[in-house]
PDB file of C-alpha atoms and ligand atoms in Angstrom:
ATOM      1  CA  MET A   1       8.993   3.065 -16.009  1.00  0.00           C
ATOM      2  CA  ARG A   2       7.297   2.587 -12.636  1.00  0.00           C
ATOM      3  CA  LYS A   3       3.507   2.701 -12.828  1.00  0.00           C
ATOM      4  CA  PRO A   4       1.823   4.777 -10.089  1.00  0.00           C
ATOM      5  CA  PHE A   5       0.098   2.613  -7.486  1.00  0.00           C
ATOM      6  CA  ILE A   6      -2.591   4.196  -5.281  1.00  0.00           C
ATOM      7  CA  VAL A   7      -3.908   2.041  -2.447  1.00  0.00           C
ATOM      8  CA  ALA A   8      -6.782   2.612  -0.022  1.00  0.00           C
ATOM      9  CA  ASN A   9      -6.581   1.083   3.449  1.00  0.00           C
ATOM     10  CA  TRP A  10     -10.049   1.103   4.971  1.00  0.00           C
ATOM     11  CA  LYS A  11      -8.729  -0.380   8.237  1.00  0.00           C
ATOM     12  CA  MET A  12     -11.613  -1.652  10.433  1.00  0.00           C
ATOM     13  CA  ASN A  13     -14.330   0.519   8.889  1.00  0.00           C
ATOM     14  CA  MET A  14     -17.547   0.213   6.850  1.00  0.00           C
ATOM     15  CA  LEU A  15     -20.544  -2.104   7.000  1.00  0.00           C
ATOM     16  CA  VAL A  16     -21.453  -4.210   3.972  1.00  0.00           C
ATOM     17  CA  GLU A  17     -24.104  -1.771   2.757  1.00  0.00           C
ATOM     18  CA  ASP A  18     -21.612   1.151   2.931  1.00  0.00           C
ATOM     19  CA  SER A  19     -18.958  -0.802   1.080  1.00  0.00           C
ATOM     20  CA  VAL A  20     -21.315  -1.655  -1.797  1.00  0.00           C
ATOM     21  CA  GLN A  21     -22.324   2.004  -2.107  1.00  0.00           C
ATOM     22  CA  TYR A  22     -18.647   3.042  -2.023  1.00  0.00           C
ATOM     23  CA  GLY A  23     -17.712   0.512  -4.715  1.00  0.00           C
ATOM     24  CA  GLU A  24     -20.481   1.642  -7.055  1.00  0.00           C
ATOM     25  CA  ASP A  25     -19.693   5.344  -6.482  1.00  0.00           C
ATOM     26  CA  LEU A  26     -15.988   4.742  -7.038  1.00  0.00           C
ATOM     27  CA  VAL A  27     -16.555   3.093 -10.423  1.00  0.00           C
ATOM     28  CA  GLU A  28     -18.878   5.902 -11.519  1.00  0.00           C
ATOM     29  CA  LYS A  29     -16.721   8.790 -10.257  1.00  0.00           C
ATOM     30  CA  LEU A  30     -13.471   7.467 -11.725  1.00  0.00           C
ATOM     31  CA  LYS A  31     -15.282   7.212 -15.062  1.00  0.00           C
ATOM     32  CA  ARG A  32     -16.743  10.711 -14.725  1.00  0.00           C
ATOM     33  CA  GLU A  33     -13.287  12.126 -13.877  1.00  0.00           C
ATOM     34  CA  ASN A  34     -11.886  10.436 -17.004  1.00  0.00           C
ATOM     35  CA  VAL A  35      -9.275   8.461 -15.051  1.00  0.00           C
ATOM     36  CA  ASP A  36      -7.530   5.926 -17.281  1.00  0.00           C
ATOM     37  CA  LEU A  37      -7.084   2.836 -15.115  1.00  0.00           C
ATOM     38  CA  LYS A  38      -4.438   1.530 -17.502  1.00  0.00           C
ATOM     39  CA  LYS A  39      -2.155   4.393 -16.460  1.00  0.00           C
ATOM     40  CA  VAL A  40      -2.513   4.024 -12.697  1.00  0.00           C
ATOM     41  CA  ASP A  41      -2.914   0.907 -10.551  1.00  0.00           C
ATOM     42  CA  VAL A  42      -5.646   1.234  -7.920  1.00  0.00           C
ATOM     43  CA  ALA A  43      -6.374  -1.154  -5.053  1.00  0.00           C
ATOM     44  CA  ILE A  44      -8.816  -1.026  -2.157  1.00  0.00           C
ATOM     45  CA  CYS A  45      -7.650  -3.019   0.885  1.00  0.00           C
ATOM     46  CA  VAL A  46     -10.713  -3.916   2.891  1.00  0.00           C
ATOM     47  CA  PRO A  47     -11.882  -6.112   5.785  1.00  0.00           C
ATOM     48  CA  TYR A  48     -12.451  -9.685   4.572  1.00  0.00           C
ATOM     49  CA  ILE A  49     -16.257  -9.459   4.794  1.00  0.00           C
ATOM     50  CA  HIS A  50     -16.361  -6.834   2.001  1.00  0.00           C
ATOM     51  CA  MET A  51     -14.240  -8.670  -0.538  1.00  0.00           C
ATOM     52  CA  ALA A  52     -16.864 -10.778  -2.305  1.00  0.00           C
ATOM     53  CA  ALA A  53     -19.227  -7.860  -2.999  1.00  0.00           C
ATOM     54  CA  LEU A  54     -16.436  -5.576  -4.193  1.00  0.00           C
ATOM     55  CA  LYS A  55     -14.976  -8.246  -6.488  1.00  0.00           C
ATOM     56  CA  VAL A  56     -18.367  -8.386  -8.238  1.00  0.00           C
ATOM     57  CA  ILE A  57     -18.657  -4.575  -8.513  1.00  0.00           C
ATOM     58  CA  PHE A  58     -15.080  -4.166  -9.836  1.00  0.00           C
ATOM     59  CA  VAL A  59     -15.210  -7.018 -12.341  1.00  0.00           C
ATOM     60  CA  LEU A  60     -13.596  -5.862 -15.640  1.00  0.00           C
ATOM     61  CA  ARG A  61     -12.947  -2.408 -14.090  1.00  0.00           C
ATOM     62  CA  ASN A  62      -9.191  -2.621 -13.382  1.00  0.00           C
ATOM     63  CA  ILE A  63      -9.698  -1.836  -9.694  1.00  0.00           C
ATOM     64  CA  CYS A  64      -8.017  -4.384  -7.425  1.00  0.00           C
ATOM     65  CA  VAL A  65      -9.381  -5.678  -4.156  1.00  0.00           C
ATOM     66  CA  GLY A  66      -6.752  -6.205  -1.485  1.00  0.00           C
ATOM     67  CA  ALA A  67      -6.434  -7.561   2.050  1.00  0.00           C
ATOM     68  CA  GLN A  68      -4.959  -5.812   5.086  1.00  0.00           C
ATOM     69  CA  ASN A  69      -3.286  -8.919   6.492  1.00  0.00           C
ATOM     70  CA  MET A  70      -2.971 -12.669   5.959  1.00  0.00           C
ATOM     71  CA  HIS A  71      -1.284 -15.691   7.533  1.00  0.00           C
ATOM     72  CA  TYR A  72       1.787 -17.205   5.874  1.00  0.00           C
ATOM     73  CA  GLU A  73       0.570 -20.827   6.051  1.00  0.00           C
ATOM     74  CA  GLN A  74      -1.815 -22.120   3.391  1.00  0.00           C
ATOM     75  CA  SER A  75      -4.118 -23.877   5.873  1.00  0.00           C
ATOM     76  CA  GLY A  76      -4.089 -25.344   9.358  1.00  0.00           C
ATOM     77  CA  ALA A  77      -5.011 -24.881  12.994  1.00  0.00           C
ATOM     78  CA  TYR A  78      -4.834 -21.061  13.126  1.00  0.00           C
ATOM     79  CA  THR A  79      -8.249 -20.022  14.428  1.00  0.00           C
ATOM     80  CA  GLY A  80      -9.395 -16.654  13.146  1.00  0.00           C
ATOM     81  CA  GLU A  81      -6.767 -16.364  10.413  1.00  0.00           C
ATOM     82  CA  ILE A  82      -7.042 -16.121   6.607  1.00  0.00           C
ATOM     83  CA  SER A  83      -4.547 -17.869   4.341  1.00  0.00           C
ATOM     84  CA  PRO A  84      -2.947 -16.782   1.052  1.00  0.00           C
ATOM     85  CA  ALA A  85      -4.668 -19.743  -0.625  1.00  0.00           C
ATOM     86  CA  MET A  86      -8.059 -18.401   0.515  1.00  0.00           C
ATOM     87  CA  LEU A  87      -7.266 -14.902  -0.776  1.00  0.00           C
ATOM     88  CA  SER A  88      -5.987 -16.201  -4.127  1.00  0.00           C
ATOM     89  CA  ASP A  89      -9.091 -18.345  -4.469  1.00  0.00           C
ATOM     90  CA  MET A  90     -11.215 -15.158  -4.172  1.00  0.00           C
ATOM     91  CA  GLY A  91      -9.115 -13.317  -6.739  1.00  0.00           C
ATOM     92  CA  ILE A  92      -7.561 -10.941  -4.204  1.00  0.00           C
ATOM     93  CA  GLU A  93      -4.709  -9.139  -5.941  1.00  0.00           C
ATOM     94  CA  CYS A  94      -2.673  -7.559  -3.127  1.00  0.00           C
ATOM     95  CA  CYS A  95      -2.159  -7.616   0.634  1.00  0.00           C
ATOM     96  CA  ILE A  96      -0.754  -5.084   3.099  1.00  0.00           C
ATOM     97  CA  ILE A  97       1.935  -6.744   5.211  1.00  0.00           C
ATOM     98  CA  GLY A  98       3.398  -5.458   8.465  1.00  0.00           C
ATOM     99  CA  HIS A  99       1.240  -2.343   8.792  1.00  0.00           C
ATOM    100  CA  SER A 100       2.374  -0.400  11.879  1.00  0.00           C
ATOM    101  CA  GLU A 101      -1.027  -0.939  13.529  1.00  0.00           C
ATOM    102  CA  ARG A 102      -0.537  -4.702  13.207  1.00  0.00           C
ATOM    103  CA  ARG A 103       3.033  -4.472  14.482  1.00  0.00           C
ATOM    104  CA  GLN A 104       1.852  -2.359  17.440  1.00  0.00           C
ATOM    105  CA  HIS A 105      -1.417  -4.071  18.440  1.00  0.00           C
ATOM    106  CA  PHE A 106      -0.857  -7.651  17.250  1.00  0.00           C
ATOM    107  CA  ASN A 107       2.907  -8.061  17.749  1.00  0.00           C
ATOM    108  CA  GLU A 108       3.557  -8.615  14.052  1.00  0.00           C
ATOM    109  CA  THR A 109       7.308  -9.034  13.565  1.00  0.00           C
ATOM    110  CA  SER A 110       9.547  -8.394  10.581  1.00  0.00           C
ATOM    111  CA  GLU A 111      10.406 -12.139  10.640  1.00  0.00           C
ATOM    112  CA  ALA A 112       6.704 -12.956  10.130  1.00  0.00           C
ATOM    113  CA  CYS A 113       6.546 -10.317   7.370  1.00  0.00           C
ATOM    114  CA  ALA A 114       9.326 -12.117   5.466  1.00  0.00           C
ATOM    115  CA  LYS A 115       7.296 -15.361   5.538  1.00  0.00           C
ATOM    116  CA  LYS A 116       4.146 -13.504   4.483  1.00  0.00           C
ATOM    117  CA  ILE A 117       5.875 -11.834   1.517  1.00  0.00           C
ATOM    118  CA  LYS A 118       7.040 -15.239   0.227  1.00  0.00           C
ATOM    119  CA  ALA A 119       3.600 -16.778   0.704  1.00  0.00           C
ATOM    120  CA  ALA A 120       1.880 -13.814  -0.979  1.00  0.00           C
ATOM    121  CA  VAL A 121       4.087 -13.900  -4.071  1.00  0.00           C
ATOM    122  CA  MET A 122       3.615 -17.669  -4.311  1.00  0.00           C
ATOM    123  CA  GLY A 123      -0.155 -17.095  -4.328  1.00  0.00           C
ATOM    124  CA  ASN A 124       0.128 -14.358  -6.984  1.00  0.00           C
ATOM    125  CA  ILE A 125      -0.832 -11.702  -4.428  1.00  0.00           C
ATOM    126  CA  ARG A 126       1.157  -8.448  -4.585  1.00  0.00           C
ATOM    127  CA  PRO A 127       2.625  -7.819  -1.102  1.00  0.00           C
ATOM    128  CA  ILE A 128       2.721  -4.224   0.166  1.00  0.00           C
ATOM    129  CA  LEU A 129       5.319  -4.220   2.941  1.00  0.00           C
ATOM    130  CA  CYS A 130       5.042  -1.303   5.392  1.00  0.00           C
ATOM    131  CA  VAL A 131       8.123   0.108   7.116  1.00  0.00           C
ATOM    132  CA  GLY A 132       8.586   3.331   9.056  1.00  0.00           C
ATOM    133  CA  GLU A 133      10.105   4.916  12.117  1.00  0.00           C
ATOM    134  CA  THR A 134       8.510   6.084  15.380  1.00  0.00           C
ATOM    135  CA  LEU A 135       8.511   9.742  16.456  1.00  0.00           C
ATOM    136  CA  ASN A 136      11.211   8.911  18.985  1.00  0.00           C
ATOM    137  CA  GLU A 137      13.437   7.379  16.306  1.00  0.00           C
ATOM    138  CA  ARG A 138      12.865  10.396  14.038  1.00  0.00           C
ATOM    139  CA  GLU A 139      13.675  12.919  16.757  1.00  0.00           C
ATOM    140  CA  SER A 140      16.749  11.077  17.984  1.00  0.00           C
ATOM    141  CA  GLY A 141      18.125  10.904  14.430  1.00  0.00           C
ATOM    142  CA  ARG A 142      18.042   7.065  14.347  1.00  0.00           C
ATOM    143  CA  TYR A 143      15.267   6.903  11.753  1.00  0.00           C
ATOM    144  CA  LYS A 144      17.330   5.586   8.852  1.00  0.00           C
ATOM    145  CA  ASP A 145      18.819   2.763  10.952  1.00  0.00           C
ATOM    146  CA  ALA A 146      15.351   1.830  12.218  1.00  0.00           C
ATOM    147  CA  VAL A 147      13.899   1.641   8.698  1.00  0.00           C
ATOM    148  CA  ALA A 148      16.954  -0.213   7.326  1.00  0.00           C
ATOM    149  CA  ASP A 149      16.708  -2.832  10.122  1.00  0.00           C
ATOM    150  CA  MET A 150      12.999  -3.398   9.481  1.00  0.00           C
ATOM    151  CA  LEU A 151      13.567  -3.659   5.772  1.00  0.00           C
ATOM    152  CA  LYS A 152      16.513  -6.042   5.997  1.00  0.00           C
ATOM    153  CA  THR A 153      14.723  -8.450   8.355  1.00  0.00           C
ATOM    154  CA  SER A 154      11.445  -8.278   6.399  1.00  0.00           C
ATOM    155  CA  LEU A 155      13.329  -9.093   3.185  1.00  0.00           C
ATOM    156  CA  GLU A 156      15.393 -11.951   4.650  1.00  0.00           C
ATOM    157  CA  ASN A 157      15.469 -14.815   2.103  1.00  0.00           C
ATOM    158  CA  ILE A 158      13.351 -12.832  -0.373  1.00  0.00           C
ATOM    159  CA  THR A 159      14.662 -13.555  -3.882  1.00  0.00           C
ATOM    160  CA  GLU A 160      15.167 -11.151  -6.795  1.00  0.00           C
ATOM    161  CA  ALA A 161      11.993 -12.442  -8.457  1.00  0.00           C
ATOM    162  CA  GLU A 162      10.065 -11.914  -5.207  1.00  0.00           C
ATOM    163  CA  ILE A 163      11.317  -8.364  -4.505  1.00  0.00           C
ATOM    164  CA  LEU A 164      10.310  -7.356  -8.025  1.00  0.00           C
ATOM    165  CA  LYS A 165       6.716  -8.267  -7.161  1.00  0.00           C
ATOM    166  CA  THR A 166       6.836  -6.526  -3.768  1.00  0.00           C
ATOM    167  CA  VAL A 167       5.747  -2.949  -3.075  1.00  0.00           C
ATOM    168  CA  ILE A 168       7.319  -1.077  -0.164  1.00  0.00           C
ATOM    169  CA  ALA A 169       5.244   1.527   1.676  1.00  0.00           C
ATOM    170  CA  TYR A 170       7.308   3.975   3.692  1.00  0.00           C
ATOM    171  CA  GLU A 171       4.983   5.069   6.490  1.00  0.00           C
ATOM    172  CA  PRO A 172       6.469   7.105   9.348  1.00  0.00           C
ATOM    173  CA  LEU A 173       4.391   6.201  12.415  1.00  0.00           C
ATOM    174  CA  TRP A 174       4.187   9.810  13.538  1.00  0.00           C
ATOM    175  CA  ALA A 175       2.312  10.681  10.338  1.00  0.00           C
ATOM    176  CA  ILE A 176      -0.275   7.879  10.341  1.00  0.00           C
ATOM    177  CA  GLY A 177      -3.759   9.044  11.252  1.00  0.00           C
ATOM    178  CA  THR A 178      -2.313  12.113  12.979  1.00  0.00           C
ATOM    179  CA  GLY A 179      -2.987  14.721  10.298  1.00  0.00           C
ATOM    180  CA  LYS A 180       0.783  15.375  10.396  1.00  0.00           C
ATOM    181  CA  THR A 181       2.289  14.652   6.977  1.00  0.00           C
ATOM    182  CA  ALA A 182       5.974  14.210   6.355  1.00  0.00           C
ATOM    183  CA  THR A 183       7.114  17.006   4.064  1.00  0.00           C
ATOM    184  CA  SER A 184       7.476  15.858   0.481  1.00  0.00           C
ATOM    185  CA  LYS A 185      11.235  16.328   0.911  1.00  0.00           C
ATOM    186  CA  GLN A 186      11.332  14.083   4.019  1.00  0.00           C
ATOM    187  CA  ALA A 187       9.146  11.469   2.292  1.00  0.00           C
ATOM    188  CA  ASN A 188      11.286  11.460  -0.834  1.00  0.00           C
ATOM    189  CA  GLU A 189      14.515  11.301   1.149  1.00  0.00           C
ATOM    190  CA  MET A 190      13.226   8.143   2.840  1.00  0.00           C
ATOM    191  CA  ALA A 191      11.827   6.600  -0.353  1.00  0.00           C
ATOM    192  CA  ALA A 192      15.275   7.100  -1.921  1.00  0.00           C
ATOM    193  CA  PHE A 193      16.861   5.610   1.192  1.00  0.00           C
ATOM    194  CA  VAL A 194      14.579   2.550   0.997  1.00  0.00           C
ATOM    195  CA  ARG A 195      15.588   2.173  -2.652  1.00  0.00           C
ATOM    196  CA  SER A 196      19.273   2.362  -1.697  1.00  0.00           C
ATOM    197  CA  VAL A 197      18.857  -0.402   0.920  1.00  0.00           C
ATOM    198  CA  ILE A 198      17.176  -2.570  -1.747  1.00  0.00           C
ATOM    199  CA  ALA A 199      19.985  -1.719  -4.188  1.00  0.00           C
ATOM    200  CA  GLU A 200      22.618  -2.829  -1.669  1.00  0.00           C
ATOM    201  CA  LYS A 201      21.043  -6.274  -1.546  1.00  0.00           C
ATOM    202  CA  TYR A 202      19.690  -6.777  -5.086  1.00  0.00           C
ATOM    203  CA  GLY A 203      21.558  -4.245  -7.223  1.00  0.00           C
ATOM    204  CA  LYS A 204      20.517  -0.903  -8.722  1.00  0.00           C
ATOM    205  CA  ASP A 205      18.732  -2.340 -11.782  1.00  0.00           C
ATOM    206  CA  ILE A 206      16.313  -4.227  -9.568  1.00  0.00           C
ATOM    207  CA  ALA A 207      15.922  -1.425  -7.003  1.00  0.00           C
ATOM    208  CA  ASP A 208      15.015   0.992  -9.793  1.00  0.00           C
ATOM    209  CA  GLN A 209      12.031  -1.192 -10.706  1.00  0.00           C
ATOM    210  CA  VAL A 210      10.552  -1.543  -7.211  1.00  0.00           C
ATOM    211  CA  ILE A 211       7.424   0.499  -6.479  1.00  0.00           C
ATOM    212  CA  ILE A 212       7.860   2.599  -3.335  1.00  0.00           C
ATOM    213  CA  GLN A 213       4.859   4.317  -1.760  1.00  0.00           C
ATOM    214  CA  TYR A 214       4.518   6.991   0.883  1.00  0.00           C
ATOM    215  CA  GLY A 215       1.808   6.718   3.537  1.00  0.00           C
ATOM    216  CA  GLY A 216       0.818   9.082   6.352  1.00  0.00           C
ATOM    217  CA  SER A 217      -2.052  11.600   6.246  1.00  0.00           C
ATOM    218  CA  VAL A 218      -2.162  11.749   2.445  1.00  0.00           C
ATOM    219  CA  LYS A 219      -5.043  13.958   1.314  1.00  0.00           C
ATOM    220  CA  PRO A 220      -6.346  15.567  -1.879  1.00  0.00           C
ATOM    221  CA  ASP A 221      -4.463  18.780  -1.072  1.00  0.00           C
ATOM    222  CA  ASN A 222      -1.010  17.194  -0.668  1.00  0.00           C
ATOM    223  CA  ILE A 223      -1.155  14.329  -3.191  1.00  0.00           C
ATOM    224  CA  LYS A 224       0.108  16.239  -6.226  1.00  0.00           C
ATOM    225  CA  GLU A 225       3.259  17.377  -4.487  1.00  0.00           C
ATOM    226  CA  ILE A 226       3.934  13.944  -2.972  1.00  0.00           C
ATOM    227  CA  MET A 227       3.481  12.207  -6.333  1.00  0.00           C
ATOM    228  CA  SER A 228       5.824  14.686  -8.034  1.00  0.00           C
ATOM    229  CA  MET A 229       8.754  13.366  -5.974  1.00  0.00           C
ATOM    230  CA  SER A 230      11.360  11.369  -7.887  1.00  0.00           C
ATOM    231  CA  ASP A 231      11.411   8.238  -5.690  1.00  0.00           C
ATOM    232  CA  ILE A 232       7.726   8.086  -4.718  1.00  0.00           C
ATOM    233  CA  ASP A 233       5.644   5.907  -7.023  1.00  0.00           C
ATOM    234  CA  GLY A 234       2.397   5.779  -5.133  1.00  0.00           C
ATOM    235  CA  VAL A 235       0.616   6.223  -1.826  1.00  0.00           C
ATOM    236  CA  LEU A 236      -1.067   4.152   0.859  1.00  0.00           C
ATOM    237  CA  VAL A 237      -4.074   6.093   2.126  1.00  0.00           C
ATOM    238  CA  GLY A 238      -5.999   5.456   5.343  1.00  0.00           C
ATOM    239  CA  GLY A 239      -8.436   8.124   6.576  1.00  0.00           C
ATOM    240  CA  ALA A 240      -8.842   9.987   3.283  1.00  0.00           C
ATOM    241  CA  SER A 241      -9.682   6.771   1.426  1.00  0.00           C
ATOM    242  CA  LEU A 242     -12.952   6.399   3.343  1.00  0.00           C
ATOM    243  CA  LYS A 243     -14.637   9.184   1.364  1.00  0.00           C
ATOM    244  CA  VAL A 244     -15.028   8.309  -2.303  1.00  0.00           C
ATOM    245  CA  ASP A 245     -14.708  11.915  -3.459  1.00  0.00           C
ATOM    246  CA  ASP A 246     -11.399  12.384  -1.644  1.00  0.00           C
ATOM    247  CA  PHE A 247     -10.040   9.050  -2.808  1.00  0.00           C
ATOM    248  CA  VAL A 248     -10.957   9.809  -6.437  1.00  0.00           C
ATOM    249  CA  LYS A 249      -9.096  13.146  -6.163  1.00  0.00           C
ATOM    250  CA  ILE A 250      -6.080  11.236  -4.849  1.00  0.00           C
ATOM    251  CA  VAL A 251      -6.227   8.656  -7.669  1.00  0.00           C
ATOM    252  CA  ASN A 252      -6.608  11.521 -10.163  1.00  0.00           C
ATOM    253  CA  PHE A 253      -3.502  13.229  -8.701  1.00  0.00           C
ATOM    254  CA  ASP A 254      -2.538  14.684 -12.065  1.00  0.00           C
ATOM    255  CA  PRO A 255      -5.048  14.473 -14.946  1.00  0.00           C
ATOM    256  CA  GLU A 256      -2.116  14.962 -17.393  1.00  0.00           C
ATOM    257  CA  ILE A 257      -0.627  11.690 -16.140  1.00  0.00           C
ATOM    258  CA  VAL A 258      -3.653   9.531 -15.333  1.00  0.00           C
ATOM    259  CA  GLY A 259      -6.312  11.077 -17.602  1.00  0.00           C
ATOM    260  CA  LYS A 260      -7.659   9.522 -20.775  1.00  0.00           C
ATOM    261  CA  THR A 261      -6.133  11.021 -23.923  1.00  0.00           C
ATOM    262  CA  GLU A 262      -8.633   9.759 -26.554  1.00  0.00           C
TER     263      GLU A 262
HETATM  264  C1  LIG B 301      -2.432   3.975   6.747  1.00  0.00           C
HETATM  265  O1  LIG B 301      -3.410   3.456   7.247  1.00  0.00           O
HETATM  266  O2  LIG B 301      -1.545   3.277   6.267  1.00  0.00           O
HETATM  267  C2  LIG B 301      -2.340   5.440   6.730  1.00  0.00           C
HETATM  268  C3  LIG B 301      -1.309   5.984   6.124  1.00  0.00           C
HETATM  269  O3  LIG B 301      -3.342   6.133   7.355  1.00  0.00           O
HETATM  270  P1  LIG B 301      -3.644   7.716   7.217  1.00  0.00           P
HETATM  271  O4  LIG B 301      -3.677   8.015   5.730  1.00  0.00           O
HETATM  272  O5  LIG B 301      -4.976   7.903   7.861  1.00  0.00           O
HETATM  273  O6  LIG B 301      -2.547   8.449   7.891  1.00  0.00           O
END
């Protein structure tokens, strides 16, 4: 049984005061909506400066604080970087790896992603590896090859134990921040494809346990349909995660599934 995993990606947004207000509102609204945080995993991936305050607000609340990037070395002469050891030390539970914005603007490669996944798992940080095709690759019909290549290189030397701790987020680039969502059928087709690539390398038993998310303009009005898809176990949410009310609606995608039963 794969537990739903809903992740917010704030990107480079929010000042400290806003993040504290968001954290407090999130705790209160999830409680008011009767969301059972034992039935759904929730993480908020934030800029580093917000982590300490949010860790205090979420203490004993079952809401994880995550990072949006990290280096793969534990320490050293890497000015401006944050290491897995530093994140673990703060109690950071997950980290987005290889987000398309990092691949595009900071030349992040799939080879670096493979090193980051290993380092994250070693530090007890759940890696969320992002893969997805460009609009060009989608329109030319090469989208499966593009995603398979990214996946294979990013998972080079990743062991069975490590893949079981890794989450894969399928995020078509043409749907990120564009308001254009992949149809639930397209998203599920690709989530199933990602699972089949994992199965080829690690076997079906392992692939069936890996959490696969969809990301790309997820909103309160499309979440229920996306989450009803057979191979989609969660979502990675950018824009719509910045408003607490919208994010709570996304976390509470189906009160029958994530609601408290009492
Ligand atoms: C993202 O940042 O990973 C993302 C999917 O953004 P958005 O939800 O805004 O498309």
